[in-house]
PDB file of N, CA and C in Angstrom:
ATOM      1  N   MET A  26      -3.131  28.938 -30.814  1.00 92.00           N
ATOM      2  CA  MET A  26      -3.418  28.475 -29.461  1.00 92.00           C
ATOM      3  C   MET A  26      -3.749  26.985 -29.497  1.00 92.00           C
ATOM      4  N   GLN A  27      -3.323  26.320 -28.446  1.00 95.00           N
ATOM      5  CA  GLN A  27      -3.592  24.895 -28.299  1.00 95.00           C
ATOM      6  C   GLN A  27      -4.409  24.676 -27.036  1.00 95.00           C
ATOM      7  N   ASN A  28      -5.345  23.741 -27.102  1.00 96.00           N
ATOM      8  CA  ASN A  28      -6.150  23.368 -25.937  1.00 96.00           C
ATOM      9  C   ASN A  28      -5.764  21.957 -25.523  1.00 96.00           C
ATOM     10  N   VAL A  29      -5.604  21.744 -24.224  1.00 97.00           N
ATOM     11  CA  VAL A  29      -5.289  20.418 -23.717  1.00 97.00           C
ATOM     12  C   VAL A  29      -6.036  20.209 -22.407  1.00 97.00           C
ATOM     13  N   THR A  30      -6.461  18.972 -22.165  1.00 97.00           N
ATOM     14  CA  THR A  30      -7.095  18.601 -20.904  1.00 97.00           C
ATOM     15  C   THR A  30      -6.214  17.556 -20.243  1.00 97.00           C
ATOM     16  N   LEU A  31      -5.756  17.861 -19.046  1.00 97.00           N
ATOM     17  CA  LEU A  31      -4.890  16.955 -18.303  1.00 97.00           C
ATOM     18  C   LEU A  31      -5.658  16.331 -17.150  1.00 97.00           C
ATOM     19  N   ASN A  32      -5.416  15.047 -16.911  1.00 97.00           N
ATOM     20  CA  ASN A  32      -5.964  14.375 -15.740  1.00 97.00           C
ATOM     21  C   ASN A  32      -5.003  14.622 -14.591  1.00 97.00           C
ATOM     22  N   VAL A  33      -5.520  15.196 -13.504  1.00 97.00           N
ATOM     23  CA  VAL A  33      -4.680  15.559 -12.359  1.00 97.00           C
ATOM     24  C   VAL A  33      -5.282  14.959 -11.090  1.00 97.00           C
ATOM     25  N   GLN A  34      -4.484  14.158 -10.397  1.00 95.00           N
ATOM     26  CA  GLN A  34      -4.932  13.518  -9.166  1.00 95.00           C
ATOM     27  C   GLN A  34      -4.444  14.310  -7.957  1.00 95.00           C
ATOM     28  N   GLY A  35      -5.245  14.298  -6.898  1.00 94.00           N
ATOM     29  CA  GLY A  35      -4.863  14.945  -5.651  1.00 94.00           C
ATOM     30  C   GLY A  35      -5.569  16.260  -5.379  1.00 94.00           C
ATOM     31  N   MET A  36      -6.370  16.732  -6.321  1.00 93.00           N
ATOM     32  CA  MET A  36      -7.108  17.980  -6.125  1.00 93.00           C
ATOM     33  C   MET A  36      -8.398  17.673  -5.363  1.00 93.00           C
ATOM     34  N   SER A  37      -8.680  18.475  -4.318  1.00 92.00           N
ATOM     35  CA  SER A  37      -9.875  18.172  -3.533  1.00 92.00           C
ATOM     36  C   SER A  37     -10.656  19.390  -3.051  1.00 92.00           C
ATOM     37  N   CYS A  38     -10.093  20.603  -3.219  1.00 92.00           N
ATOM     38  CA  CYS A  38     -10.776  21.757  -2.627  1.00 92.00           C
ATOM     39  C   CYS A  38     -10.463  23.039  -3.391  1.00 92.00           C
ATOM     40  N   GLY A  39     -11.027  24.119  -2.905  1.00 91.00           N
ATOM     41  CA  GLY A  39     -10.812  25.422  -3.522  1.00 91.00           C
ATOM     42  C   GLY A  39      -9.359  25.857  -3.500  1.00 91.00           C
ATOM     43  N   HIS A  40      -8.647  25.480  -2.443  1.00 92.00           N
ATOM     44  CA  HIS A  40      -7.225  25.828  -2.379  1.00 92.00           C
ATOM     45  C   HIS A  40      -6.466  25.159  -3.519  1.00 92.00           C
ATOM     46  N   CYS A  41      -6.828  23.923  -3.840  1.00 92.00           N
ATOM     47  CA  CYS A  41      -6.196  23.199  -4.948  1.00 92.00           C
ATOM     48  C   CYS A  41      -6.432  23.937  -6.271  1.00 92.00           C
ATOM     49  N   VAL A  42      -7.660  24.385  -6.451  1.00 94.00           N
ATOM     50  CA  VAL A  42      -8.013  25.124  -7.668  1.00 94.00           C
ATOM     51  C   VAL A  42      -7.166  26.387  -7.777  1.00 94.00           C
ATOM     52  N   LYS A  43      -7.089  27.148  -6.690  1.00 94.00           N
ATOM     53  CA  LYS A  43      -6.315  28.392  -6.704  1.00 94.00           C
ATOM     54  C   LYS A  43      -4.834  28.131  -6.933  1.00 94.00           C
ATOM     55  N   ALA A  44      -4.302  27.066  -6.334  1.00 94.00           N
ATOM     56  CA  ALA A  44      -2.879  26.750  -6.483  1.00 94.00           C
ATOM     57  C   ALA A  44      -2.542  26.436  -7.936  1.00 94.00           C
ATOM     58  N   ILE A  45      -3.363  25.623  -8.571  1.00 96.00           N
ATOM     59  CA  ILE A  45      -3.089  25.245  -9.954  1.00 96.00           C
ATOM     60  C   ILE A  45      -3.385  26.385 -10.913  1.00 96.00           C
ATOM     61  N   GLU A  46      -4.556  27.000 -10.788  1.00 96.00           N
ATOM     62  CA  GLU A  46      -4.898  28.098 -11.699  1.00 96.00           C
ATOM     63  C   GLU A  46      -3.911  29.252 -11.553  1.00 96.00           C
ATOM     64  N   GLY A  47      -3.471  29.517 -10.320  1.00 95.00           N
ATOM     65  CA  GLY A  47      -2.528  30.608 -10.096  1.00 95.00           C
ATOM     66  C   GLY A  47      -1.160  30.326 -10.668  1.00 95.00           C
ATOM     67  N   SER A  48      -0.621  29.145 -10.398  1.00 97.00           N
ATOM     68  CA  SER A  48       0.738  28.839 -10.847  1.00 97.00           C
ATOM     69  C   SER A  48       0.814  28.646 -12.361  1.00 97.00           C
ATOM     70  N   VAL A  49      -0.118  27.904 -12.920  1.00 97.00           N
ATOM     71  CA  VAL A  49      -0.112  27.672 -14.369  1.00 97.00           C
ATOM     72  C   VAL A  49      -0.489  28.949 -15.107  1.00 97.00           C
ATOM     73  N   GLY A  50      -1.427  29.696 -14.553  1.00 96.00           N
ATOM     74  CA  GLY A  50      -1.871  30.940 -15.187  1.00 96.00           C
ATOM     75  C   GLY A  50      -0.786  31.994 -15.291  1.00 96.00           C
ATOM     76  N   GLN A  51       0.241  31.906 -14.439  1.00 97.00           N
ATOM     77  CA  GLN A  51       1.333  32.880 -14.477  1.00 97.00           C
ATOM     78  C   GLN A  51       2.392  32.557 -15.530  1.00 97.00           C
ATOM     79  N   LEU A  52       2.338  31.363 -16.091  1.00 97.00           N
ATOM     80  CA  LEU A  52       3.326  30.994 -17.108  1.00 97.00           C
ATOM     81  C   LEU A  52       3.110  31.819 -18.374  1.00 97.00           C
ATOM     82  N   ALA A  53       4.204  32.302 -18.956  1.00 97.00           N
ATOM     83  CA  ALA A  53       4.115  33.052 -20.208  1.00 97.00           C
ATOM     84  C   ALA A  53       3.536  32.144 -21.289  1.00 97.00           C
ATOM     85  N   GLY A  54       2.532  32.629 -21.990  1.00 97.00           N
ATOM     86  CA  GLY A  54       1.931  31.865 -23.072  1.00 97.00           C
ATOM     87  C   GLY A  54       0.655  31.141 -22.688  1.00 97.00           C
ATOM     88  N   VAL A  55       0.366  31.065 -21.382  1.00 98.00           N
ATOM     89  CA  VAL A  55      -0.872  30.414 -20.944  1.00 98.00           C
ATOM     90  C   VAL A  55      -1.992  31.446 -20.990  1.00 98.00           C
ATOM     91  N   ASN A  56      -3.041  31.121 -21.723  1.00 97.00           N
ATOM     92  CA  ASN A  56      -4.150  32.041 -21.914  1.00 97.00           C
ATOM     93  C   ASN A  56      -5.275  31.801 -20.911  1.00 97.00           C
ATOM     94  N   GLU A  57      -5.562  30.508 -20.637  1.00 97.00           N
ATOM     95  CA  GLU A  57      -6.688  30.194 -19.750  1.00 97.00           C
ATOM     96  C   GLU A  57      -6.435  28.865 -19.048  1.00 97.00           C
ATOM     97  N   VAL A  58      -6.851  28.789 -17.796  1.00 97.00           N
ATOM     98  CA  VAL A  58      -6.735  27.566 -17.003  1.00 97.00           C
ATOM     99  C   VAL A  58      -8.053  27.356 -16.273  1.00 97.00           C
ATOM    100  N   LYS A  59      -8.645  26.169 -16.438  1.00 97.00           N
ATOM    101  CA  LYS A  59      -9.896  25.850 -15.740  1.00 97.00           C
ATOM    102  C   LYS A  59      -9.739  24.497 -15.063  1.00 97.00           C
ATOM    103  N   VAL A  60      -9.957  24.480 -13.755  1.00 97.00           N
ATOM    104  CA  VAL A  60      -9.871  23.239 -12.989  1.00 97.00           C
ATOM    105  C   VAL A  60     -11.283  22.697 -12.769  1.00 97.00           C
ATOM    106  N   ASN A  61     -11.464  21.397 -13.024  1.00 96.00           N
ATOM    107  CA  ASN A  61     -12.725  20.717 -12.758  1.00 96.00           C
ATOM    108  C   ASN A  61     -12.440  19.664 -11.688  1.00 96.00           C
ATOM    109  N   LEU A  62     -12.780  19.981 -10.437  1.00 94.00           N
ATOM    110  CA  LEU A  62     -12.509  19.068  -9.323  1.00 94.00           C
ATOM    111  C   LEU A  62     -13.240  17.740  -9.475  1.00 94.00           C
ATOM    112  N   ASP A  63     -14.498  17.786  -9.877  1.00 94.00           N
ATOM    113  CA  ASP A  63     -15.302  16.562  -9.979  1.00 94.00           C
ATOM    114  C   ASP A  63     -14.729  15.583 -10.988  1.00 94.00           C
ATOM    115  N   ALA A  64     -14.214  16.099 -12.097  1.00 96.00           N
ATOM    116  CA  ALA A  64     -13.651  15.241 -13.149  1.00 96.00           C
ATOM    117  C   ALA A  64     -12.155  14.994 -12.951  1.00 96.00           C
ATOM    118  N   ALA A  65     -11.547  15.679 -11.977  1.00 96.00           N
ATOM    119  CA  ALA A  65     -10.096  15.592 -11.737  1.00 96.00           C
ATOM    120  C   ALA A  65      -9.324  15.959 -12.995  1.00 96.00           C
ATOM    121  N   GLN A  66      -9.758  17.065 -13.626  1.00 97.00           N
ATOM    122  CA  GLN A  66      -9.128  17.505 -14.866  1.00 97.00           C
ATOM    123  C   GLN A  66      -8.813  18.995 -14.834  1.00 97.00           C
ATOM    124  N   VAL A  67      -7.781  19.351 -15.612  1.00 97.00           N
ATOM    125  CA  VAL A  67      -7.414  20.750 -15.785  1.00 97.00           C
ATOM    126  C   VAL A  67      -7.388  21.035 -17.280  1.00 97.00           C
ATOM    127  N   GLU A  68      -8.190  22.010 -17.711  1.00 98.00           N
ATOM    128  CA  GLU A  68      -8.220  22.417 -19.109  1.00 98.00           C
ATOM    129  C   GLU A  68      -7.349  23.660 -19.267  1.00 98.00           C
ATOM    130  N   ILE A  69      -6.452  23.628 -20.243  1.00 98.00           N
ATOM    131  CA  ILE A  69      -5.505  24.718 -20.432  1.00 98.00           C
ATOM    132  C   ILE A  69      -5.493  25.137 -21.896  1.00 98.00           C
ATOM    133  N   THR A  70      -5.555  26.445 -22.121  1.00 98.00           N
ATOM    134  CA  THR A  70      -5.381  27.013 -23.448  1.00 98.00           C
ATOM    135  C   THR A  70      -4.072  27.782 -23.418  1.00 98.00           C
ATOM    136  N   PHE A  71      -3.159  27.430 -24.345  1.00 97.00           N
ATOM    137  CA  PHE A  71      -1.834  28.046 -24.309  1.00 97.00           C
ATOM    138  C   PHE A  71      -1.231  28.161 -25.702  1.00 97.00           C
ATOM    139  N   ASP A  72      -0.233  29.024 -25.811  1.00 97.00           N
ATOM    140  CA  ASP A  72       0.512  29.233 -27.050  1.00 97.00           C
ATOM    141  C   ASP A  72       1.743  28.334 -27.004  1.00 97.00           C
ATOM    142  N   GLU A  73       1.749  27.283 -27.826  1.00 94.00           N
ATOM    143  CA  GLU A  73       2.835  26.315 -27.790  1.00 94.00           C
ATOM    144  C   GLU A  73       4.172  26.899 -28.243  1.00 94.00           C
ATOM    145  N   ALA A  74       4.144  28.080 -28.834  1.00 96.00           N
ATOM    146  CA  ALA A  74       5.392  28.754 -29.219  1.00 96.00           C
ATOM    147  C   ALA A  74       6.052  29.413 -27.996  1.00 96.00           C
ATOM    148  N   GLN A  75       5.283  29.624 -26.928  1.00 97.00           N
ATOM    149  CA  GLN A  75       5.805  30.297 -25.744  1.00 97.00           C
ATOM    150  C   GLN A  75       6.030  29.373 -24.555  1.00 97.00           C
ATOM    151  N   VAL A  76       5.239  28.309 -24.454  1.00 97.00           N
ATOM    152  CA  VAL A  76       5.360  27.405 -23.300  1.00 97.00           C
ATOM    153  C   VAL A  76       5.047  25.979 -23.766  1.00 97.00           C
ATOM    154  N   SER A  77       5.803  25.008 -23.242  1.00 96.00           N
ATOM    155  CA  SER A  77       5.590  23.616 -23.627  1.00 96.00           C
ATOM    156  C   SER A  77       4.631  22.926 -22.660  1.00 96.00           C
ATOM    157  N   ILE A  78       4.025  21.856 -23.130  1.00 96.00           N
ATOM    158  CA  ILE A  78       3.146  21.071 -22.272  1.00 96.00           C
ATOM    159  C   ILE A  78       3.941  20.463 -21.125  1.00 96.00           C
ATOM    160  N   ASP A  79       5.201  20.136 -21.365  1.00 96.00           N
ATOM    161  CA  ASP A  79       6.046  19.589 -20.300  1.00 96.00           C
ATOM    162  C   ASP A  79       6.242  20.602 -19.173  1.00 96.00           C
ATOM    163  N   THR A  80       6.427  21.868 -19.538  1.00 97.00           N
ATOM    164  CA  THR A  80       6.584  22.921 -18.525  1.00 97.00           C
ATOM    165  C   THR A  80       5.302  23.069 -17.710  1.00 97.00           C
ATOM    166  N   ILE A  81       4.173  22.987 -18.374  1.00 97.00           N
ATOM    167  CA  ILE A  81       2.886  23.086 -17.684  1.00 97.00           C
ATOM    168  C   ILE A  81       2.730  21.918 -16.715  1.00 97.00           C
ATOM    169  N   LYS A  82       3.052  20.708 -17.167  1.00 97.00           N
ATOM    170  CA  LYS A  82       2.944  19.525 -16.306  1.00 97.00           C
ATOM    171  C   LYS A  82       3.887  19.636 -15.103  1.00 97.00           C
ATOM    172  N   GLU A  83       5.102  20.112 -15.339  1.00 97.00           N
ATOM    173  CA  GLU A  83       6.068  20.286 -14.247  1.00 97.00           C
ATOM    174  C   GLU A  83       5.554  21.287 -13.217  1.00 97.00           C
ATOM    175  N   THR A  84       4.925  22.355 -13.686  1.00 97.00           N
ATOM    176  CA  THR A  84       4.389  23.382 -12.792  1.00 97.00           C
ATOM    177  C   THR A  84       3.291  22.802 -11.905  1.00 97.00           C
ATOM    178  N   ILE A  85       2.414  21.982 -12.476  1.00 96.00           N
ATOM    179  CA  ILE A  85       1.358  21.338 -11.690  1.00 96.00           C
ATOM    180  C   ILE A  85       1.984  20.360 -10.694  1.00 96.00           C
ATOM    181  N   ASP A  86       2.976  19.600 -11.154  1.00 96.00           N
ATOM    182  CA  ASP A  86       3.671  18.640 -10.289  1.00 96.00           C
ATOM    183  C   ASP A  86       4.341  19.339  -9.105  1.00 96.00           C
ATOM    184  N   GLU A  87       4.923  20.510  -9.350  1.00 94.00           N
ATOM    185  CA  GLU A  87       5.588  21.273  -8.297  1.00 94.00           C
ATOM    186  C   GLU A  87       4.601  21.744  -7.234  1.00 94.00           C
ATOM    187  N   GLN A  88       3.328  21.841  -7.578  1.00 93.00           N
ATOM    188  CA  GLN A  88       2.303  22.240  -6.605  1.00 93.00           C
ATOM    189  C   GLN A  88       1.860  21.044  -5.752  1.00 93.00           C
ATOM    190  N   GLY A  89       2.359  19.846  -6.079  1.00 94.00           N
ATOM    191  CA  GLY A  89       2.056  18.679  -5.275  1.00 94.00           C
ATOM    192  C   GLY A  89       0.974  17.769  -5.829  1.00 94.00           C
ATOM    193  N   TYR A  90       0.667  17.902  -7.102  1.00 95.00           N
ATOM    194  CA  TYR A  90      -0.392  17.094  -7.719  1.00 95.00           C
ATOM    195  C   TYR A  90       0.213  16.171  -8.773  1.00 95.00           C
ATOM    196  N   ASP A  91      -0.442  15.033  -8.981  1.00 95.00           N
ATOM    197  CA  ASP A  91       0.038  14.054  -9.951  1.00 95.00           C
ATOM    198  C   ASP A  91      -0.669  14.243 -11.289  1.00 95.00           C
ATOM    199  N   VAL A  92       0.121  14.507 -12.325  1.00 95.00           N
ATOM    200  CA  VAL A  92      -0.411  14.676 -13.680  1.00 95.00           C
ATOM    201  C   VAL A  92      -0.282  13.341 -14.406  1.00 95.00           C
ATOM    202  N   GLU A  93      -1.392  12.872 -14.951  1.00 86.00           N
ATOM    203  CA  GLU A  93      -1.371  11.596 -15.689  1.00 86.00           C
ATOM    204  C   GLU A  93      -1.237  11.837 -17.166  1.00 86.00           C
TER     205      GLU A  93
END
């Protein structure tokens, strides 16, 4: 398992948390997703053999948020 923390801009409320945790959490290989609104960060634990960091970033981007 790999842990990564991404800086994500545009998150401001509970709906944002649910959108990101729901979409990223459904990806095969993603074990855990935690959104920190105050820090504008998303912590993800995933199996790099099943899902790439690029796929995770694309999924967040598709929800309308900017991944740095």
